XYZ file of C-alpha atoms in Angstrom:
669
model
C -36.230 58.112 -34.391
C -38.184 61.312 -35.052
C -35.931 64.340 -35.431
C -37.317 67.830 -34.814
C -35.911 71.075 -36.120
C -32.421 71.911 -37.228
C -30.033 74.516 -36.044
C -28.465 77.249 -38.059
C -24.844 77.374 -37.022
C -21.589 78.243 -38.724
C -17.973 78.625 -37.735
C -18.499 82.335 -37.274
C -21.194 81.572 -34.723
C -19.213 79.281 -32.431
C -19.318 80.669 -28.936
C -21.995 83.259 -29.855
C -25.323 81.460 -29.691
C -28.299 83.685 -30.455
C -31.130 81.341 -29.545
C -31.472 78.068 -27.674
C -34.409 75.700 -27.355
C -34.647 72.193 -25.935
C -36.675 69.573 -27.763
C -37.417 65.929 -27.134
C -37.106 63.026 -29.500
C -39.903 60.509 -29.814
C -38.232 58.185 -27.300
C -37.711 60.923 -24.711
C -34.087 61.824 -25.398
C -33.434 65.575 -25.704
C -32.623 67.259 -28.972
C -31.100 70.709 -29.125
C -31.705 73.559 -31.537
C -29.362 76.520 -31.791
C -29.097 79.342 -34.283
C -26.330 81.750 -35.258
C -25.505 84.362 -37.844
C -24.002 81.830 -40.286
C -26.004 79.925 -42.853
C -24.888 76.353 -42.028
C -27.693 74.144 -40.738
C -27.131 71.346 -38.218
C -29.273 68.709 -36.533
C -28.192 67.448 -33.119
C -29.282 64.357 -31.219
C -28.080 62.516 -28.117
C -27.367 59.258 -29.943
C -24.402 57.843 -31.840
C -23.983 57.802 -35.607
C -20.642 55.960 -35.207
C -20.653 52.577 -33.526
C -18.656 49.369 -33.248
C -19.266 48.277 -36.831
C -18.219 51.681 -38.204
C -14.538 51.924 -37.382
C -13.357 49.792 -40.280
C -15.577 51.795 -42.642
C -13.427 53.949 -44.976
C -16.039 56.712 -44.694
C -15.492 57.076 -40.936
C -12.550 59.223 -39.783
C -11.000 60.073 -36.446
C -10.447 63.729 -35.659
C -6.811 64.801 -35.449
C -6.236 64.676 -32.532
C -9.036 62.245 -31.792
C -9.705 63.691 -28.333
C -11.392 67.108 -28.251
C -12.686 68.993 -25.200
C -16.379 69.298 -26.059
C -19.097 68.707 -28.627
C -18.640 72.168 -30.085
C -15.013 71.387 -30.908
C -16.038 68.162 -32.617
C -18.632 70.085 -34.614
C -15.893 72.497 -35.648
C -13.825 69.560 -36.903
C -16.714 68.487 -39.119
C -17.409 72.030 -40.295
C -13.783 72.410 -41.357
C -13.922 69.244 -43.484
C -15.611 69.903 -46.862
C -16.581 66.227 -47.159
C -17.911 65.819 -43.606
C -21.651 65.264 -43.314
C -21.943 64.169 -39.690
C -19.953 63.680 -36.492
C -20.239 61.904 -33.155
C -18.655 62.924 -29.852
C -18.814 60.982 -26.583
C -19.024 63.177 -23.453
C -19.169 60.485 -20.751
C -20.066 56.928 -19.853
C -23.606 55.823 -19.123
C -24.185 55.621 -15.348
C -22.497 52.540 -13.943
C -20.598 51.790 -17.159
C -17.081 52.485 -18.401
C -16.584 54.156 -21.773
C -13.322 53.842 -23.714
C -14.180 56.734 -26.054
C -14.797 59.660 -23.718
C -14.104 62.985 -25.520
C -13.229 61.233 -28.779
C -14.508 62.748 -32.018
C -15.257 60.898 -35.264
C -16.794 62.198 -38.485
C -18.339 60.635 -41.593
C -18.070 61.604 -45.259
C -21.099 59.528 -46.317
C -24.797 60.300 -45.827
C -25.446 57.603 -43.247
C -27.685 58.819 -40.399
C -28.593 55.610 -38.587
C -28.678 56.512 -34.920
C -28.084 54.084 -32.092
C -27.706 54.198 -28.353
C -24.079 53.328 -27.567
C -23.843 50.346 -25.231
C -21.673 52.041 -22.604
C -21.153 55.622 -23.775
C -23.346 58.677 -23.864
C -23.089 60.278 -27.304
C -23.905 63.467 -29.207
C -24.168 63.462 -33.002
C -24.653 66.241 -35.485
C -25.634 66.279 -39.161
C -24.586 69.117 -41.472
C -27.764 70.178 -43.235
C -30.995 68.219 -43.242
C -30.451 64.514 -42.564
C -31.974 62.000 -44.957
C -35.453 60.904 -43.910
C -35.835 57.998 -43.934
C -32.140 57.266 -43.377
C -30.485 55.689 -46.408
C -30.321 51.925 -46.311
C -27.246 49.936 -47.258
C -26.412 49.764 -50.964
C -27.635 46.800 -52.962
C -25.195 44.108 -51.925
C -25.593 42.075 -55.078
C -25.480 38.308 -54.934
C -24.637 36.914 -51.503
C -21.027 35.985 -50.831
C -20.696 32.228 -50.554
C -19.696 31.068 -47.086
C -16.088 30.012 -46.618
C -15.433 26.306 -46.874
C -15.580 24.468 -43.559
C -12.309 24.124 -41.687
C -10.636 20.736 -41.975
C -10.808 18.629 -38.827
C -8.048 19.072 -36.292
C -5.317 16.448 -36.584
C -5.525 13.395 -34.325
C -4.035 14.059 -30.918
C -4.277 17.839 -31.176
C -4.227 19.361 -27.711
C -6.586 21.901 -26.168
C -5.311 25.410 -25.359
C -6.420 27.572 -22.431
C -4.917 31.058 -22.605
C -5.317 33.203 -19.473
C -4.214 36.836 -19.445
C -4.440 39.388 -16.632
C -4.490 43.156 -16.935
C -1.591 45.196 -15.460
C -0.332 42.177 -13.480
C 3.367 42.454 -12.821
C 5.515 39.761 -11.217
C 4.752 39.818 -7.482
C 4.249 36.090 -7.047
C 5.822 33.677 -4.615
C 6.952 31.621 -7.614
C 9.429 34.403 -8.432
C 10.593 34.952 -4.856
C 8.126 37.565 -3.586
C 6.519 37.204 -0.148
C 3.940 39.950 0.400
C 1.458 38.937 -2.300
C -1.047 36.121 -1.796
C -0.832 33.841 -4.857
C -1.376 30.173 -3.863
C -3.078 29.200 -7.125
C -0.326 30.690 -9.254
C 2.184 28.839 -7.088
C 0.330 25.579 -7.728
C 0.345 26.237 -11.464
C 4.093 26.958 -11.324
C 4.673 23.521 -9.820
C 3.192 22.012 -12.998
C 4.571 24.498 -15.543
C 7.695 25.768 -17.172
C 8.284 29.147 -15.496
C 9.901 31.926 -17.533
C 12.263 34.394 -15.840
C 12.782 36.659 -18.866
C 9.502 37.073 -20.721
C 8.594 40.446 -22.243
C 5.704 42.266 -23.887
C 6.251 44.235 -27.088
C 4.732 47.458 -25.796
C 3.777 48.261 -22.214
C 0.190 49.383 -22.652
C -2.983 47.311 -22.930
C -4.204 47.717 -26.512
C -0.927 47.590 -28.457
C 0.423 44.721 -26.349
C -2.671 42.607 -26.888
C -2.804 43.435 -30.604
C 0.766 42.170 -30.980
C 0.304 39.090 -28.815
C -2.931 37.920 -30.418
C -1.946 38.790 -33.990
C 1.628 37.518 -33.679
C 2.927 40.749 -35.184
C 5.022 43.560 -33.742
C 3.620 47.048 -33.057
C 5.325 48.547 -36.109
C 3.391 46.017 -38.208
C 0.015 46.237 -36.466
C 0.500 50.046 -36.421
C -1.200 50.069 -33.061
C 0.874 52.120 -30.628
C -2.024 53.649 -28.659
C -5.834 53.669 -28.528
C -6.615 55.310 -31.882
C -8.213 52.891 -34.317
C -7.670 49.124 -34.402
C -5.140 46.803 -35.984
C -7.649 45.401 -38.506
C -7.622 48.889 -40.082
C -3.936 48.500 -40.965
C -3.444 47.874 -44.706
C -3.469 44.123 -45.336
C -4.610 43.202 -41.817
C -8.006 42.015 -43.006
C -6.235 38.906 -44.362
C -4.255 38.149 -41.193
C -5.103 35.196 -39.033
C -5.042 35.968 -35.341
C -3.739 33.329 -32.942
C -7.224 31.956 -32.128
C -8.258 32.324 -35.767
C -5.370 30.053 -36.816
C -6.760 27.374 -34.518
C -10.310 27.984 -35.750
C -9.165 27.349 -39.319
C -7.526 24.124 -38.208
C -10.621 22.478 -36.805
C -10.739 23.947 -33.288
C -13.632 25.349 -31.324
C -12.430 28.884 -30.479
C -14.012 31.074 -27.838
C -13.037 34.059 -25.749
C -14.399 36.222 -22.968
C -13.407 39.169 -20.802
C -10.567 41.425 -21.846
C -8.532 39.550 -24.464
C -8.212 42.179 -27.154
C -8.476 45.731 -25.854
C -12.052 46.998 -26.325
C -12.271 48.570 -29.772
C -9.010 47.093 -31.083
C -10.303 45.432 -33.146
C -13.986 46.184 -33.123
C -16.320 43.705 -31.438
C -13.339 41.698 -30.217
C -12.673 40.462 -33.764
C -15.554 38.169 -34.786
C -13.444 36.227 -37.359
C -11.377 34.836 -34.478
C -14.276 32.953 -32.877
C -16.415 29.958 -33.701
C -19.749 31.311 -34.905
C -18.162 34.792 -35.100
C -19.439 35.442 -31.571
C -17.414 36.707 -28.621
C -18.312 35.730 -25.077
C -18.545 39.269 -23.719
C -16.544 41.996 -22.018
C -17.786 43.332 -18.690
C -15.750 46.494 -18.149
C -12.945 47.471 -15.756
C -15.315 47.904 -12.783
C -15.966 50.931 -10.583
C -16.337 51.364 -6.844
C -19.953 51.110 -5.656
C -21.155 54.432 -4.303
C -22.279 52.797 -1.078
C -18.734 51.679 -0.205
C -16.896 53.984 2.175
C -13.229 53.737 1.221
C -12.135 56.032 4.062
C -9.848 57.878 1.689
C -8.041 54.739 0.551
C -6.938 54.236 -3.035
C -8.650 50.843 -3.126
C -12.265 49.744 -2.908
C -12.796 46.614 -0.767
C -16.448 45.698 -1.299
C -18.094 44.094 1.755
C -20.441 41.105 1.336
C -23.386 43.271 2.336
C -23.039 45.307 -0.868
C -24.515 43.684 -3.949
C -21.985 44.158 -6.739
C -21.181 42.508 -10.061
C -17.441 41.994 -10.328
C -16.425 41.840 -14.005
C -13.911 39.047 -13.405
C -16.570 36.864 -11.798
C -18.816 37.459 -14.805
C -15.928 36.549 -17.091
C -15.252 33.427 -15.023
C -18.878 32.326 -15.374
C -18.747 32.716 -19.168
C -15.429 30.870 -19.341
C -16.922 27.949 -17.420
C -19.837 27.883 -19.849
C -17.470 27.854 -22.810
C -15.456 25.029 -21.281
C -18.723 23.135 -20.807
C -19.598 23.658 -24.461
C -16.172 22.353 -25.419
C -16.774 19.282 -23.242
C -19.948 18.543 -25.182
C -18.240 19.009 -28.548
C -16.109 16.699 -30.639
C -13.248 19.065 -31.451
C -10.310 20.410 -29.440
C -10.583 23.975 -28.161
C -8.661 27.230 -27.988
C -10.295 29.282 -25.224
C -8.981 32.679 -24.144
C -9.939 34.261 -20.830
C -9.050 37.888 -20.057
C -9.360 39.020 -16.440
C -9.254 42.779 -15.800
C -7.676 42.910 -12.360
C -5.413 44.162 -10.916
C -5.983 47.032 -13.380
C -7.210 50.203 -11.658
C -9.601 50.928 -10.083
C -8.643 48.403 -7.443
C -12.128 47.066 -6.704
C -12.257 43.635 -5.070
C -14.209 41.630 -2.488
C -13.309 42.852 0.976
C -11.949 39.510 2.172
C -8.849 39.813 -0.013
C -7.572 42.783 1.947
C -7.065 40.463 4.912
C -4.941 38.121 2.770
C -2.108 40.637 2.324
C 0.035 42.363 4.996
C -1.336 45.304 6.984
C -0.620 48.661 5.447
C 2.174 49.543 7.881
C 4.022 46.316 6.984
C 4.001 46.886 3.227
C 7.589 47.135 1.969
C 8.252 49.939 -0.524
C 10.676 50.296 -3.418
C 14.267 51.026 -2.427
C 14.953 53.546 -5.185
C 12.116 56.050 -5.543
C 13.812 58.492 -7.915
C 14.359 58.361 -11.669
C 17.529 56.559 -12.806
C 20.684 58.615 -12.523
C 21.519 59.990 -15.927
C 17.942 60.423 -17.109
C 16.573 63.209 -14.937
C 13.211 64.759 -15.546
C 13.575 64.451 -19.328
C 12.081 60.960 -19.076
C 8.908 62.215 -17.386
C 5.938 59.923 -18.118
C 3.354 61.374 -15.776
C -0.169 62.371 -16.652
C -0.849 63.107 -12.982
C -4.100 61.164 -12.720
C -2.758 57.617 -12.473
C -0.130 57.936 -9.781
C 0.137 58.850 -6.105
C 3.214 60.904 -7.022
C 2.268 64.021 -8.937
C 5.659 64.811 -10.432
C 8.609 62.693 -11.400
C 11.070 64.048 -8.821
C 8.862 63.917 -5.710
C 7.809 60.534 -4.285
C 4.427 60.286 -2.596
C 4.279 60.045 1.214
C 5.118 56.643 2.670
C 1.570 56.015 3.908
C 0.146 56.779 0.474
C 2.572 54.437 -1.249
C 1.782 51.654 1.212
C -1.929 52.156 0.591
C -1.494 51.883 -3.193
C 0.708 48.790 -2.905
C -1.560 47.063 -0.417
C -4.629 47.512 -2.601
C -2.744 46.356 -5.685
C -1.765 43.189 -3.785
C -5.367 42.664 -2.648
C -6.665 43.038 -6.212
C -3.996 40.559 -7.354
C -5.085 38.110 -4.631
C -8.590 38.306 -6.109
C -7.043 37.608 -9.525
C -5.244 34.580 -8.156
C -8.501 33.213 -6.770
C -10.376 33.449 -10.077
C -7.423 31.701 -11.738
C -7.766 28.892 -9.222
C -11.482 28.546 -9.894
C -10.895 28.448 -13.645
C -8.222 25.754 -13.385
C -10.416 23.733 -11.029
C -13.124 23.767 -13.716
C -10.611 22.478 -16.261
C -9.834 19.589 -13.917
C -13.462 18.823 -13.108
C -14.353 18.574 -16.798
C -11.596 16.063 -17.450
C -9.341 18.319 -19.522
C -6.288 18.003 -17.262
C -4.352 15.552 -19.414
C -4.907 17.169 -22.808
C -4.845 20.936 -22.248
C -1.951 23.365 -22.566
C -2.354 26.284 -20.150
C -0.661 29.663 -20.724
C -0.653 32.189 -17.856
C 0.588 35.735 -18.483
C -0.239 39.475 -18.391
C -0.420 42.136 -21.068
C 2.554 43.999 -19.512
C 4.106 44.866 -16.177
C 3.460 47.717 -13.759
C 5.433 50.172 -11.643
C 4.944 50.138 -7.888
C 7.170 53.055 -6.955
C 10.493 52.034 -8.496
C 12.034 55.131 -10.124
C 8.998 56.978 -8.657
C 7.007 55.167 -11.316
C 3.485 53.879 -10.580
C 1.950 53.080 -13.917
C 3.123 51.491 -17.197
C 3.876 53.345 -20.454
C 7.691 52.978 -20.368
C 10.426 50.637 -21.574
C 11.666 49.946 -18.036
C 12.011 46.332 -16.912
C 9.115 46.825 -14.470
C 6.793 47.548 -17.401
C 8.251 45.434 -20.195
C 8.630 42.192 -18.267
C 5.607 39.926 -17.791
C 4.804 36.837 -15.729
C 4.721 33.739 -17.934
C 4.054 30.073 -17.190
C 3.263 27.348 -19.709
C 1.849 24.022 -18.564
C 2.186 21.198 -21.087
C 0.440 17.993 -19.964
C 2.661 15.734 -22.087
C 6.048 17.024 -20.891
C 6.140 16.607 -17.108
C 9.924 17.007 -17.122
C 9.266 20.746 -17.560
C 6.959 21.012 -14.530
C 8.354 23.115 -11.719
C 11.324 24.047 -13.896
C 12.334 27.585 -14.782
C 14.186 28.969 -17.761
C 16.213 32.151 -18.292
C 15.345 32.138 -22.005
C 14.416 35.506 -23.521
C 10.790 35.288 -24.699
C 8.497 37.852 -26.352
C 4.714 37.946 -26.498
C 4.805 37.593 -30.300
C 6.436 34.178 -29.789
C 3.369 32.510 -28.244
C 1.402 32.178 -31.495
C 3.917 29.965 -33.359
C 5.038 28.185 -30.179
C 1.644 27.054 -28.914
C 0.489 26.180 -32.428
C 3.482 23.851 -32.703
C 3.040 22.375 -29.227
C -0.687 21.789 -29.767
C -0.173 19.964 -33.067
C -1.170 22.586 -35.671
C 2.216 24.201 -36.476
C 2.561 27.301 -38.628
C 4.558 26.239 -41.672
C 6.041 28.282 -44.497
C 3.556 26.656 -46.858
C 0.725 28.360 -44.982
C 2.002 31.824 -46.030
C 1.130 33.151 -42.567
C 2.988 36.434 -41.976
C 3.510 36.254 -38.214
C 6.738 37.633 -36.770
C 7.529 35.772 -33.559
C 9.743 32.729 -33.064
C 8.809 29.323 -31.693
C 10.344 28.362 -28.351
C 8.703 24.911 -28.535
C 12.147 23.256 -28.491
C 12.306 23.992 -24.743
C 9.617 21.337 -24.242
C 11.047 18.488 -26.268
C 11.879 15.283 -24.448
C 15.631 15.715 -24.783
C 15.732 19.343 -23.680
C 16.586 20.605 -20.223
C 14.989 24.054 -20.083
C 16.747 24.832 -16.803
C 20.121 24.770 -18.538
C 19.162 25.325 -22.177
C 18.845 29.035 -22.945
C 16.593 29.455 -25.962
C 16.897 32.707 -27.921
C 15.460 33.976 -31.155
C 17.815 34.680 -34.036
C 18.426 38.181 -32.658
C 19.481 36.976 -29.156
C 17.293 39.666 -27.584
C 13.751 40.753 -26.788
C 12.332 44.037 -28.058
C 9.915 46.542 -26.543
C 8.958 50.018 -27.731
C 6.975 53.084 -26.712
C 6.143 56.401 -28.480
C 6.417 59.917 -27.065
C 4.541 62.990 -28.217
C 5.003 66.699 -27.730
C 6.662 69.923 -28.763
C 8.219 72.690 -26.739
C 5.535 74.395 -24.586
C 6.542 77.793 -25.924
C 6.130 76.532 -29.512
C 3.024 74.318 -29.563
C 2.867 72.352 -32.778
C 6.491 73.203 -33.518
C 9.538 70.944 -33.726
C 9.467 67.939 -31.380
C 11.167 68.146 -28.035
C 12.002 65.160 -25.866
C 12.018 66.861 -22.485
C 8.455 67.326 -21.364
C 7.034 64.989 -24.013
C 4.370 62.532 -22.866
C 2.816 59.254 -23.919
C 0.672 59.391 -27.030
C -2.604 57.990 -25.680
C -4.957 59.569 -28.229
C -2.560 61.110 -30.746
C -2.838 59.960 -34.357
C 0.205 57.942 -35.392
C 1.298 60.460 -38.000
C 1.838 63.011 -35.216
C 4.151 61.055 -32.894
C 7.402 62.818 -32.074
C 9.632 59.908 -31.055
C 9.673 56.145 -30.817
C 11.737 54.591 -28.067
C 13.077 51.191 -29.132
C 14.396 49.011 -26.317
C 16.439 45.812 -26.558
C 16.891 43.401 -23.636
C 19.846 41.024 -23.793
C 21.047 38.689 -21.057
C 23.289 41.468 -19.689
C 21.860 44.803 -20.814
C 18.771 46.853 -21.497
C 19.507 49.371 -24.234
C 16.948 51.998 -25.313
C 17.335 54.454 -28.176
C 14.854 57.221 -28.947
C 14.424 57.890 -32.664
C 12.624 60.735 -34.368
C 9.376 59.481 -35.862
C 8.560 59.872 -39.532
C 4.799 60.354 -39.602
C 4.629 59.803 -43.344
C 6.434 56.473 -43.553
C 5.454 55.501 -39.987
C 9.027 54.433 -39.344
C 11.899 55.656 -37.179
C 14.496 57.966 -38.622
C 17.811 56.447 -37.581
C 20.332 59.262 -37.811
C 23.438 60.205 -35.860
C 23.342 59.621 -32.120
C 21.581 61.050 -30.325
C 18.868 60.317 -32.832
C 16.844 63.406 -32.024
C 17.222 66.774 -30.287
C 17.905 66.174 -26.564
C 16.630 62.583 -26.817
C 18.000 59.999 -24.419
C 20.119 56.964 -25.068
C 19.663 54.587 -22.134
C 21.884 51.700 -21.030
C 21.202 49.615 -17.927
C 23.382 46.791 -16.609
C 21.519 43.581 -15.720
C 24.539 41.497 -14.791
C 23.516 39.286 -11.888
C 19.791 39.692 -12.511
C 18.409 36.168 -12.114
C 14.827 37.288 -12.609
C 13.518 35.117 -9.784
C 14.901 36.485 -6.497
C 12.012 38.685 -5.427
C 12.305 42.440 -4.756
C 16.001 42.767 -5.759
C 15.066 42.117 -9.381
C 13.108 45.385 -9.346
C 15.142 47.315 -6.760
C 18.741 46.609 -7.784
C 18.693 47.281 -11.530
C 18.040 50.163 -13.926
C 18.894 52.744 -11.276
C 21.673 54.359 -13.298
C 21.896 55.128 -17.016
C 25.377 53.936 -17.982
C 25.320 55.019 -21.628
C 27.821 57.851 -21.154
C 30.333 55.611 -19.392
C 30.146 52.758 -21.906
C 30.420 54.151 -25.452
C 31.688 50.843 -26.872
C 28.688 48.945 -25.501
C 26.344 51.640 -26.807
C 27.893 51.409 -30.273
C 27.538 47.628 -30.347
C 23.972 47.531 -29.056
C 22.859 50.455 -31.210
C 24.105 48.584 -34.258
C 22.257 45.449 -33.201
C 19.055 47.351 -32.425
C 18.998 49.137 -35.766
C 19.968 45.982 -37.644
C 17.080 44.125 -36.018
C 14.489 46.667 -37.095
C 15.952 46.893 -40.583
C 15.895 43.088 -40.926
C 12.494 42.682 -39.345
C 10.891 45.433 -41.414
C 12.276 43.909 -44.608
C 10.388 40.716 -43.729
C 7.029 42.284 -42.925
C 4.388 40.516 -44.992
C 6.566 37.516 -45.847
C 5.537 33.996 -44.803
C 6.661 32.791 -41.398
C 9.749 30.619 -41.661
C 10.454 29.775 -38.040
C 12.814 32.658 -37.281
């Protein structure tokens, strides 16, 4: 890269440019030169000096907050840091791509100036002063690090594992009593699986949920509560084994494709987890082709006449290739497949729209207002991801039916790719030796409580579909269990069921519990209720914000929002939610940004923060719409102080006990 000219620019000159000239780099990309009345010199280029391999680098820092409105603001961040030498800001995605880092700002305190074209994101980078020419190479690495010893062979009889996860897929399936969705392949899998009626994620948003599930550690351990950074940056996390990595180190071929981890958390989809340190590829969340006329609909049904690459079909093709490679190998496999639908935008082949009811027949949520006793203080809206633009005003009926219908159509597409994947498993002869796990990263609101997204601790968001097919235990097929399960439980459970259990001697610091006992020959999962030692499942979500009239001042609960791009030291609250067989109890604690822990004080735990209590008596979890419509419509905390006292004590005791065990070897709890 040939860089031309520099620009003289200082903080005093922001917003008062004296001269502007456009230049062109050797490869045709524009450079920009500006000058001001301050003596600081900058060089700008439309390339990235921060890329996927940089985020774990201690010399690379996120701005605080990480999202800034424009390149000038990112430059100001760098100028204000005495040790900053360069910065990168991402204004938009490349045409036809999806960028996860739009408007994010990162800066470097080293002298690296090795520019690259980001794969999916347009980028602008600036260097304070004259950049090194040629750019500095890496330091002398010294003698090469010897490769790790080869993994021991998998034990005889070890079973294959196929893990399939969908994005934003809530329970709408016939297997749980719903009628308007089209899910024949999921129904067929249910007939050969143990079906779970009370399975929960640990945080209802993509990145943190997946970090917990695949690492086997809770969000307060991964320290991933939003999209800033990645869990491998957490102190000590470089020594953790992820779920697939555990299998890799026990003689398995491990492979993944699509959206397993959230893009960027960790970087490059965590090479240590995969055989050959290579991931199978992520193909984006999709976007509606410009040639498709949606006629004002929320969804995007793509007709056959439009040539379009659907990410989930690309993922399916890679997954089939990986299964074929496993067939030709001599070791068992752990293969993870992450499909991105029905995550928005709802882009799908047109034929799936005809598989769900017409718009006018779509049944809507019964209760379209926030739960009584919460009011607008529990507002979660950003405005862009919902047909309802404020928490107290539901969208028009026709709009809601349009959103629901297109969600169902996208989910029908998801069901079809699941069917194709399972058919490939059968055709390759893996039917009798492969455990199959079907789930989603979290749930989704479809108008209940006037809620259309995720980002809460409500049952609609926290609960996930879960089926586990075990080829050796047919007595579990077509059976359902009311056992309370968490996403962090899958790692130890499936390791045990596959034949490579996590033992205390391994010093693995995972935090879930194994529910493998539900599958033993003498167990009846329909009547045996398995629970972890806490007899509950736990979900959490942060909130951020201060009073509008005092920006940056003391935290305020009312009007606070989700913390999508806020650094973890700046959270205001953490809402901890506990689901028992009868209750959902949620307590909002002030957040200590120094210790990164909740401050449990007198109730309420923070100024104007909510304590929530919802009665789930009679909730079977498998009777269709009533399981969403008939519960969590009234906050009963004020009317049940004794229950609140009991559950608050249990909730706080859990986090005190759990946090005291962080970093200790797994012992089957």
